[in-house]
Tab-separated table of C-alpha atoms in Angstrom:
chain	number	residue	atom	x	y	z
A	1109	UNK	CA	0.000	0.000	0.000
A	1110	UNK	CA	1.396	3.519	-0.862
A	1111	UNK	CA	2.058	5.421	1.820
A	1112	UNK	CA	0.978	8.866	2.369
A	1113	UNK	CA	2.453	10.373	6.349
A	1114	UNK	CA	-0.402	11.859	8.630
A	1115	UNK	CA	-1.544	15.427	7.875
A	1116	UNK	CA	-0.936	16.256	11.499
A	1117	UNK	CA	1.894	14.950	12.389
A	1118	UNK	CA	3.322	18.161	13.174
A	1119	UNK	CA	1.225	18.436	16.068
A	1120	UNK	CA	2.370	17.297	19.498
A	1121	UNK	CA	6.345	16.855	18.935
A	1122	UNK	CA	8.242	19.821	20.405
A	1123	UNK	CA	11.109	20.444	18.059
A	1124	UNK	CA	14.652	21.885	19.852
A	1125	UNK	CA	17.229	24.432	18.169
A	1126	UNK	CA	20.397	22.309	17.324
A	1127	UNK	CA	22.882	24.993	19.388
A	1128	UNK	CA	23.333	27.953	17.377
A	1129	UNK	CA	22.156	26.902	14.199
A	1130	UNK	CA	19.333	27.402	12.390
A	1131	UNK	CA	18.590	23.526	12.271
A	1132	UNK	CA	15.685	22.222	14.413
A	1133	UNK	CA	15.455	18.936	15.472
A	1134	UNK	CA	12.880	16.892	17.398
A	1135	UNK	CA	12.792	16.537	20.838
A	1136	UNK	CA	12.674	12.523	20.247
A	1137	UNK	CA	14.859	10.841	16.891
A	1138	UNK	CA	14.749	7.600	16.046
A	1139	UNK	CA	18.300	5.918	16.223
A	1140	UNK	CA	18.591	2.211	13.939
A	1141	UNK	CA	21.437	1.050	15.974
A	1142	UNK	CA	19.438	-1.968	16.748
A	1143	UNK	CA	16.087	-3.422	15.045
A	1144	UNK	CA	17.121	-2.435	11.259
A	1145	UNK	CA	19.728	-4.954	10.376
A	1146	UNK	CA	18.613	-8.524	8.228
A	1147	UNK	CA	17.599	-10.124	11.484
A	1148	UNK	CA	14.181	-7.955	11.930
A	1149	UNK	CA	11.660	-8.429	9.181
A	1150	UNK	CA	11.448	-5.643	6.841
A	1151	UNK	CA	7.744	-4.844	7.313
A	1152	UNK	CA	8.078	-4.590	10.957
A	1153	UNK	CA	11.279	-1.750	10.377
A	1154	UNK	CA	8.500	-0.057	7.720
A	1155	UNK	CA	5.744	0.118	10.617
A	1156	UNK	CA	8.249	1.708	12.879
A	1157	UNK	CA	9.710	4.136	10.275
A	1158	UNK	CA	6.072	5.124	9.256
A	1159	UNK	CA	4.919	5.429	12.409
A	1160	UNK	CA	7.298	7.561	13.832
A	1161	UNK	CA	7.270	9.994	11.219
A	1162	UNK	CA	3.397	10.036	11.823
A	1163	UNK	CA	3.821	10.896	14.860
A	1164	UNK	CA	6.956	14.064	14.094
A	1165	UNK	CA	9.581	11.848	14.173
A	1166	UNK	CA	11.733	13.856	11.236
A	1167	UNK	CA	15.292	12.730	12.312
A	1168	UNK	CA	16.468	9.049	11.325
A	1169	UNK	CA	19.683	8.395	13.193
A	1170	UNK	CA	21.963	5.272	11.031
A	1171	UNK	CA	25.667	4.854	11.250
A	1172	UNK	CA	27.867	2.447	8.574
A	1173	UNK	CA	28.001	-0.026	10.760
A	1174	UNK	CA	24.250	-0.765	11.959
A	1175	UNK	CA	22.793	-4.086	11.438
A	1176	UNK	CA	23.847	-6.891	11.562
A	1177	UNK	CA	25.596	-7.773	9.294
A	1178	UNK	CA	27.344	-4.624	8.479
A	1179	UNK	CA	25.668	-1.663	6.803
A	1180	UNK	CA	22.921	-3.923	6.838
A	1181	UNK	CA	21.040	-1.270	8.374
A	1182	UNK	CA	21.743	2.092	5.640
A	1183	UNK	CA	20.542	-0.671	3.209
A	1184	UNK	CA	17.424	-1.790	4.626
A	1185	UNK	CA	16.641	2.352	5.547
A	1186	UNK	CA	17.639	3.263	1.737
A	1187	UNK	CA	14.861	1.068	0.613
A	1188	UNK	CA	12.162	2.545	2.816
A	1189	UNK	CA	13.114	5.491	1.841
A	1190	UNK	CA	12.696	4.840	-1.578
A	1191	UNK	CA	9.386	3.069	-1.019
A	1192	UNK	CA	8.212	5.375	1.194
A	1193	UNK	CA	9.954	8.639	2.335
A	1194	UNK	CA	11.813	9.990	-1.075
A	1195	UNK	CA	9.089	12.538	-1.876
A	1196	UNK	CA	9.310	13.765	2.396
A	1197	UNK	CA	13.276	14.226	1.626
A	1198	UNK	CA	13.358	17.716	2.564
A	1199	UNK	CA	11.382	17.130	5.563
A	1200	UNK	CA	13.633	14.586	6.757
A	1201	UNK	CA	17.006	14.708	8.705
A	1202	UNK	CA	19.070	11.722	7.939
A	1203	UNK	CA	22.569	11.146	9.471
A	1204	UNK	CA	25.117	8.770	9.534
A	1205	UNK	CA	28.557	8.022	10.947
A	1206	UNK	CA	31.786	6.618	10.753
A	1207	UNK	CA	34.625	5.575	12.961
A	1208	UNK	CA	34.432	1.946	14.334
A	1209	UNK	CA	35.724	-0.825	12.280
A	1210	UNK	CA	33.518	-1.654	9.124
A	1211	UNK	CA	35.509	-3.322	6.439
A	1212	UNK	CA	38.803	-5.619	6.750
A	1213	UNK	CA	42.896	-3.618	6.794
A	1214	UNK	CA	44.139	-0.853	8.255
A	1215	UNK	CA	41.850	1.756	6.138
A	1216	UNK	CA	38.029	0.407	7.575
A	1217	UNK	CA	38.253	2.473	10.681
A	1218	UNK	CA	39.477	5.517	13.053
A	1219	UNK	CA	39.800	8.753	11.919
A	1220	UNK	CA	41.370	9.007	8.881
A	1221	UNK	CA	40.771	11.040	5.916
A	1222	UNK	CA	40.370	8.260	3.467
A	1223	UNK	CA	38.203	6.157	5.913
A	1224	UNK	CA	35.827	8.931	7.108
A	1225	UNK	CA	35.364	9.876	3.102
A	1226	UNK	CA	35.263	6.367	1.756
A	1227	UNK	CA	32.452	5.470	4.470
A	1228	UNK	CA	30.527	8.378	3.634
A	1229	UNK	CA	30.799	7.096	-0.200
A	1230	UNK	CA	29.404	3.743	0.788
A	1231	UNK	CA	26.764	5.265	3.064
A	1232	UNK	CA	25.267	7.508	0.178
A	1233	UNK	CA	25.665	4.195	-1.577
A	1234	UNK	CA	23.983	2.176	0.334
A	1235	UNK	CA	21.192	4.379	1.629
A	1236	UNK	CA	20.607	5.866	-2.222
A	1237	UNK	CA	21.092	9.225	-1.099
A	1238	UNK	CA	22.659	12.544	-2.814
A	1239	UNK	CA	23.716	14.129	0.761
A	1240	UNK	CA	23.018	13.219	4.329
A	1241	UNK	CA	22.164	16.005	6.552
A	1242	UNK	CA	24.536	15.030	9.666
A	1243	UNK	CA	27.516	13.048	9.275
A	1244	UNK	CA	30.021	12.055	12.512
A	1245	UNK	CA	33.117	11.438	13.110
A	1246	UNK	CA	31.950	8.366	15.303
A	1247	UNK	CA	34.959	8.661	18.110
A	1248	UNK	CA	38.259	10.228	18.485
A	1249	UNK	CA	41.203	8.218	16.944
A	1250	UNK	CA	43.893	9.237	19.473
A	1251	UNK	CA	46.799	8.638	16.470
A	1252	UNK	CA	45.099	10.738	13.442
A	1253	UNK	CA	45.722	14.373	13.539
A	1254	UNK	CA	42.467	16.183	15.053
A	1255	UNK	CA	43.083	18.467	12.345
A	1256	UNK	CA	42.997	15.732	9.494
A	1257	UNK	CA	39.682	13.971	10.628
A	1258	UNK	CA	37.905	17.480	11.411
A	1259	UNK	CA	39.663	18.284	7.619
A	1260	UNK	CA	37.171	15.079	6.368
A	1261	UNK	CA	33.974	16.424	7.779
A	1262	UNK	CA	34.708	19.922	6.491
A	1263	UNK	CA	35.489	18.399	3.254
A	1264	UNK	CA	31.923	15.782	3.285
A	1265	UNK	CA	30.306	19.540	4.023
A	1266	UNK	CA	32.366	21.798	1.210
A	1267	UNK	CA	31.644	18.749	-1.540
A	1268	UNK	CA	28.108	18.176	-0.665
A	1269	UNK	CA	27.949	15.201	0.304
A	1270	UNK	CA	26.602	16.397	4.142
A	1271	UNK	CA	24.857	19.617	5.327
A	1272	UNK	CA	26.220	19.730	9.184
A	1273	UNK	CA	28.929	17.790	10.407
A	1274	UNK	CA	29.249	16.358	13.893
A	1275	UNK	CA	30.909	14.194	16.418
A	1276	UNK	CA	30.150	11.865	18.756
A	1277	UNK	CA	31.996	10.711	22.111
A	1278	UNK	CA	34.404	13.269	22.332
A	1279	UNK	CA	35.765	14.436	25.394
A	1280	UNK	CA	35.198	17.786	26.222
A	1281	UNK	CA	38.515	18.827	25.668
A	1282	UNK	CA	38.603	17.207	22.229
A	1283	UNK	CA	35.210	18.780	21.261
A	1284	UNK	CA	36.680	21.969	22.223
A	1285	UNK	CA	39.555	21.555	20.008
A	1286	UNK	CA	37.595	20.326	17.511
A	1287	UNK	CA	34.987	23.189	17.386
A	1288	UNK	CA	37.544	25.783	17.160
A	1289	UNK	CA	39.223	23.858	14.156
A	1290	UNK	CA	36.399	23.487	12.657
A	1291	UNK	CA	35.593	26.857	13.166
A	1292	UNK	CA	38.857	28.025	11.745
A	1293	UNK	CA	38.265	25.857	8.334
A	1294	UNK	CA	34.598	27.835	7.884
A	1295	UNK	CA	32.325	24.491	8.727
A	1296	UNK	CA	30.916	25.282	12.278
A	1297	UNK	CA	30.604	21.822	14.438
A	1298	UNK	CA	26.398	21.517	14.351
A	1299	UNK	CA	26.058	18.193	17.044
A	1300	UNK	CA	27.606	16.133	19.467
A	1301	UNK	CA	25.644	12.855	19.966
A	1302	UNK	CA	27.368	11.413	23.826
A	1303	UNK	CA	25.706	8.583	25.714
A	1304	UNK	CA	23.592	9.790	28.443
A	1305	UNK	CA	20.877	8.606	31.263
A	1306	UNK	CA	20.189	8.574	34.668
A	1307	UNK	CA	22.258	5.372	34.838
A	1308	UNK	CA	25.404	7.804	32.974
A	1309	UNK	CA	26.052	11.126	33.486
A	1310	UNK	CA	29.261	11.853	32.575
A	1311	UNK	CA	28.403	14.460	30.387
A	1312	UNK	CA	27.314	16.955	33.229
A	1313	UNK	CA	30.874	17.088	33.865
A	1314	UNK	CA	32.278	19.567	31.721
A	1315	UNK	CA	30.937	18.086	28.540
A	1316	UNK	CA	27.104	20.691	28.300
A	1317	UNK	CA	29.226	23.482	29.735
A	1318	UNK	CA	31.879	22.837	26.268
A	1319	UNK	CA	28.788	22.654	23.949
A	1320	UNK	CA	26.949	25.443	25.566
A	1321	UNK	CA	30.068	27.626	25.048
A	1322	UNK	CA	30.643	26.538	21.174
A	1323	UNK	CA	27.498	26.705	20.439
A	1324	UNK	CA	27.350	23.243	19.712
A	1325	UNK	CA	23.878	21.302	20.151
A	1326	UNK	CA	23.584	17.814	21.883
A	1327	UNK	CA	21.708	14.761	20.962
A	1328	UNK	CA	21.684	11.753	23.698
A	1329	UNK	CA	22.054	8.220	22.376
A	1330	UNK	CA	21.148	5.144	24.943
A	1331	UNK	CA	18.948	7.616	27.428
A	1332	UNK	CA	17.347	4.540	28.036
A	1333	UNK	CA	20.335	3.006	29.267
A	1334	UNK	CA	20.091	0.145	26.817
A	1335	UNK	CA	16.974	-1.118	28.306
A	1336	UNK	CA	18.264	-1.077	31.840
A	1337	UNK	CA	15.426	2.312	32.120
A	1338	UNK	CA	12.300	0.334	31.351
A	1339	UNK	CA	10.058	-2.338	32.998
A	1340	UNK	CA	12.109	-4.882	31.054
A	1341	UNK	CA	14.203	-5.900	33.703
A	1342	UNK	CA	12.200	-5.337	36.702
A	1343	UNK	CA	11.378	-8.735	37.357
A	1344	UNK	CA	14.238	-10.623	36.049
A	1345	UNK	CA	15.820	-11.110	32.472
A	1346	UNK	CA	13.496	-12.167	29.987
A	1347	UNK	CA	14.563	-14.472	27.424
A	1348	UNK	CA	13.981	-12.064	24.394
A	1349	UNK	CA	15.998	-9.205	26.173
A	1350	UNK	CA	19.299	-7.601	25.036
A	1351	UNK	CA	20.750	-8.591	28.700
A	1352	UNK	CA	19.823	-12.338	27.259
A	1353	UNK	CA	21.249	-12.378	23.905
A	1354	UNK	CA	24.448	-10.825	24.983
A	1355	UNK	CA	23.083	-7.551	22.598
A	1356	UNK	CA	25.189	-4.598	23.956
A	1357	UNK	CA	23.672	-5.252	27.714
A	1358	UNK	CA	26.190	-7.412	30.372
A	1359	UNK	CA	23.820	-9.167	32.358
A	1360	UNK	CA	26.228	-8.623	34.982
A	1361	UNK	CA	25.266	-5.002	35.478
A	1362	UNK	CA	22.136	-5.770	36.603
A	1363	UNK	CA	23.201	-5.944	40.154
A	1364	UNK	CA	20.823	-5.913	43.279
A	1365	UNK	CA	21.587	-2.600	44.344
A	1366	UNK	CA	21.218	-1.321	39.923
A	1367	UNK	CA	17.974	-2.481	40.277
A	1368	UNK	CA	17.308	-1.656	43.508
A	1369	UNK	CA	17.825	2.134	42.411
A	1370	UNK	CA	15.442	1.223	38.734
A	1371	UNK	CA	12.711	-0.103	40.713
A	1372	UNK	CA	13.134	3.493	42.798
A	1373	UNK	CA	12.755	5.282	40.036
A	1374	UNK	CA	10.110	2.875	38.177
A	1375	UNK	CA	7.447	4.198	41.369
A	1376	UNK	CA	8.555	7.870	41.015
A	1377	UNK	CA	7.883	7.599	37.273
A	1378	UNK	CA	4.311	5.805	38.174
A	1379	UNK	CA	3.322	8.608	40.794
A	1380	UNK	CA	3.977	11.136	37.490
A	1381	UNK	CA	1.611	9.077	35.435
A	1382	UNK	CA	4.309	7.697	33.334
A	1383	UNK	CA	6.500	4.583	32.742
A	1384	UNK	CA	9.723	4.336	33.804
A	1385	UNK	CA	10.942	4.792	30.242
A	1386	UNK	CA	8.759	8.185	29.167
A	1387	UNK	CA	9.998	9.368	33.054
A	1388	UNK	CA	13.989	8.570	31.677
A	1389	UNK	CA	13.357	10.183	28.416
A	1390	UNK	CA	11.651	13.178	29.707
A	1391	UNK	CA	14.805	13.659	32.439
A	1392	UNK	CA	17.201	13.292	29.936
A	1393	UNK	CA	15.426	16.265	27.672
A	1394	UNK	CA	15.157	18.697	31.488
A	1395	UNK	CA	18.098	20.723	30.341
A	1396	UNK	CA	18.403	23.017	27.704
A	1397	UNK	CA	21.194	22.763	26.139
A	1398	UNK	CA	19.537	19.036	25.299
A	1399	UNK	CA	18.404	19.332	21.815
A	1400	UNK	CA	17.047	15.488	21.549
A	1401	UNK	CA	17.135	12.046	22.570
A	1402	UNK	CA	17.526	9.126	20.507
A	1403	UNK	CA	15.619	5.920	21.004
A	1404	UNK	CA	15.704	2.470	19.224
A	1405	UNK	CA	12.442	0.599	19.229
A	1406	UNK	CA	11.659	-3.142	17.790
A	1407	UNK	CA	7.705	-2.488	17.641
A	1408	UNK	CA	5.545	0.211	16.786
A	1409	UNK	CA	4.048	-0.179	20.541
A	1410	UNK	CA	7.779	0.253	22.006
A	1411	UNK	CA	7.641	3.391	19.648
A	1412	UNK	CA	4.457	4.960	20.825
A	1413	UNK	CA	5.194	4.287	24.251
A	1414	UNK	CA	8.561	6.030	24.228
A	1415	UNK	CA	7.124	9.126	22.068
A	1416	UNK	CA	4.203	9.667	24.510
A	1417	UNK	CA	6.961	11.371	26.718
A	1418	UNK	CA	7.081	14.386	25.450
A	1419	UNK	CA	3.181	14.537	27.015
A	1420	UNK	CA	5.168	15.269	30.481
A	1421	UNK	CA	8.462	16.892	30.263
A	1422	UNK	CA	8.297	19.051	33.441
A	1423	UNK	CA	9.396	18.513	36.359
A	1424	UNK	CA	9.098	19.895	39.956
A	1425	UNK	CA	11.958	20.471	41.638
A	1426	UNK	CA	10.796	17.824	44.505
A	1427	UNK	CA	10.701	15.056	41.444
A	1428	UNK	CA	14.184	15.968	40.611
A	1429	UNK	CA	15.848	16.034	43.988
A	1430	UNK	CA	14.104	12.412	44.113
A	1431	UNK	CA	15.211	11.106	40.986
A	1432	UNK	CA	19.016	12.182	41.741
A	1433	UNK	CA	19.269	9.804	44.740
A	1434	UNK	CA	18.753	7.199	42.415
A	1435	UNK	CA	19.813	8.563	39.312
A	1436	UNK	CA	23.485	7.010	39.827
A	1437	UNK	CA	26.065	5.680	38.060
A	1438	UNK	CA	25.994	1.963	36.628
A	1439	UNK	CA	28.334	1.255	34.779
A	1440	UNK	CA	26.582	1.614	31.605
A	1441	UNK	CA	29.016	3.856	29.382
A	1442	UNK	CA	31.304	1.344	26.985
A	1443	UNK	CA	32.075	4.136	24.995
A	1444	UNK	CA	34.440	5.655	28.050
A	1445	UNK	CA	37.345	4.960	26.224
A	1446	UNK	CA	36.546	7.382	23.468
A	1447	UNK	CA	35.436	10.202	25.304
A	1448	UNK	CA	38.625	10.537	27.858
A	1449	UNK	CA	40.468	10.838	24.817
């Protein structure tokens, strides 16, 4: 059936300035880290991509090596968007990134010029696309020149190939350095997509102050903590489960005293009329200098569930206080290695 997005789906979804650009994004993108690749049917990934832009979802979050298998995921997105989404292209924010390993030898990852600008190739490629709007230098390589991989992104901007270029678990030091080089070359650094939740807040220290002072805007991924921020793991470890399948979630860090601290902030959430995971999203989007949050989802109910958030974003100081007894530290980040860089 042709598809033809909702008339009003412009309505509810609060969208953020990205820093001190003229780009607006939404408050909640849709990130195909997981759920995209050859192992999900392809008409569940076209409910999910059709629903969320029903509901405002214009940003579509993919990097080069999404799936599985590898780039798995740009291909199974490029033919939705053909089937679906070409004639919304100017509506739609697309990004992708590249800086973990993709392809075999000492050219398929880091930070080099030739990688960064061969995976952007591939990614166009693969997706079918003239341009994407965002691409990211996915981590700092500490052996490339800053000023070589900040050179790539300047040149994916100056050749067309990319609108906005950004990074993406960069100290704040690096992002720093890389703003100002960027600055020098006349491509302003748009985005810096960190990992952040309630279970990993490393970014309050130092990292929002950076972006707030470049101008830079900030999109979360993982605010959900990979699951570890929804009813999922309240009860145990369900078979289907990340934690289970040994799908970017240790089972191990589900400790008695990391859920002890969830289940806290599961009955906070419920006294606010939401679940556990709208409450996480809506914290995560409480500061300002947030411009969005990225969530996965592998059903259109997971989707709606996680979008009905933006009903409640507010929050009394009292909720806040509460939330930040339990709002701790679990262990969650894997990509510290990158950002203390």
């Amino acid at each position: 059936m042709t598809y033809t997005a909702a008339a009003d789906r412009y309505g509810p979804m609060p969208y953020n300035r990205t820093g001190r650009s003229g780009l607006k994004l939404p408050a909640i993108s849709l990130g195909l880290w997981h759920n995209f690749g050859d192992d999900k049917p392809i008409d569940t990934q076209r409910a999910i991509l059709r629903r969320a832009f029903d509901r405002g979802v214009t940003h579509f979050d993919l990097a080069n090596n999404y799936g599985p298998p590898y780039g798995s995921a740009e291909i199974n997105f490029g033919r939705l968007f053909r089937e679906d989404f070409a004639k919304y292209r100017d509506e739609l924010v697309i990004s992708t990134k590249a800086g973990y390993d993709m392809w075999p030898g000492p050219y398929g990852e880091w930070g080099s010029r030739k990688y960064l600008l061969s995976s952007l190739d591939q990614s166009l490629s693969r997706m079918g696309l003239d341009y994407v709007d965002i691409f990211y230098s996915h981590r700092f390589d500490p052996e490339t020149p800053l000023e070589e991989t900040m050179g790539a992104l300047d040149h994916a901007v100056r050749s067309g190939k990319a609108l906005y270029a950004g990074i993406s678990s960069y100290s704040p030091e690096r992002t720093k350095e890389a703003a100002e080089i960027l600055r020098s070359m006349g491509t302003p650094l748009l985005i810096h997509q960190p990992s952040y939740s309630m279970l990993n807040r490393w970014i309050e220290g130092g990292l929002l102050d950076t972006l707030e002072q470049e101008g830079v805007g900030c999109i979360a991924f993982s605010p959900l903590a990979q699951g570890m921020l929804t009813d999922r793991y309240l009860n145990g470890i369900p078979q289907d489960s990340r934690a289970a399948q040994g799908k970017s979630l240790d089972p191990g860090l589900l400790t008695d005293e990391s859920l002890r601290h969830i289940r806290t902030l599961n009955e906070i959430a419920k006294e606010r009329g939401q679940t556990l995971a709208q409450m996480a999203l809506a914290w995560a989007l409480r500061d300002r200098r947030m411009t969005s949050v990225l969530i996965g989802a592998s059903s259109v109910a997971q989707l709606d569930d996680s979008l009905d958030a933006v009903r409640r974003l507010g929050f009394s100081s009292d909720e806040l206080d509460a939330i930040d007894k339990d709002a701790v530290e679990a262990g969650i980040n894997l990509w510290a290695a990158s950002s203390a860089g």
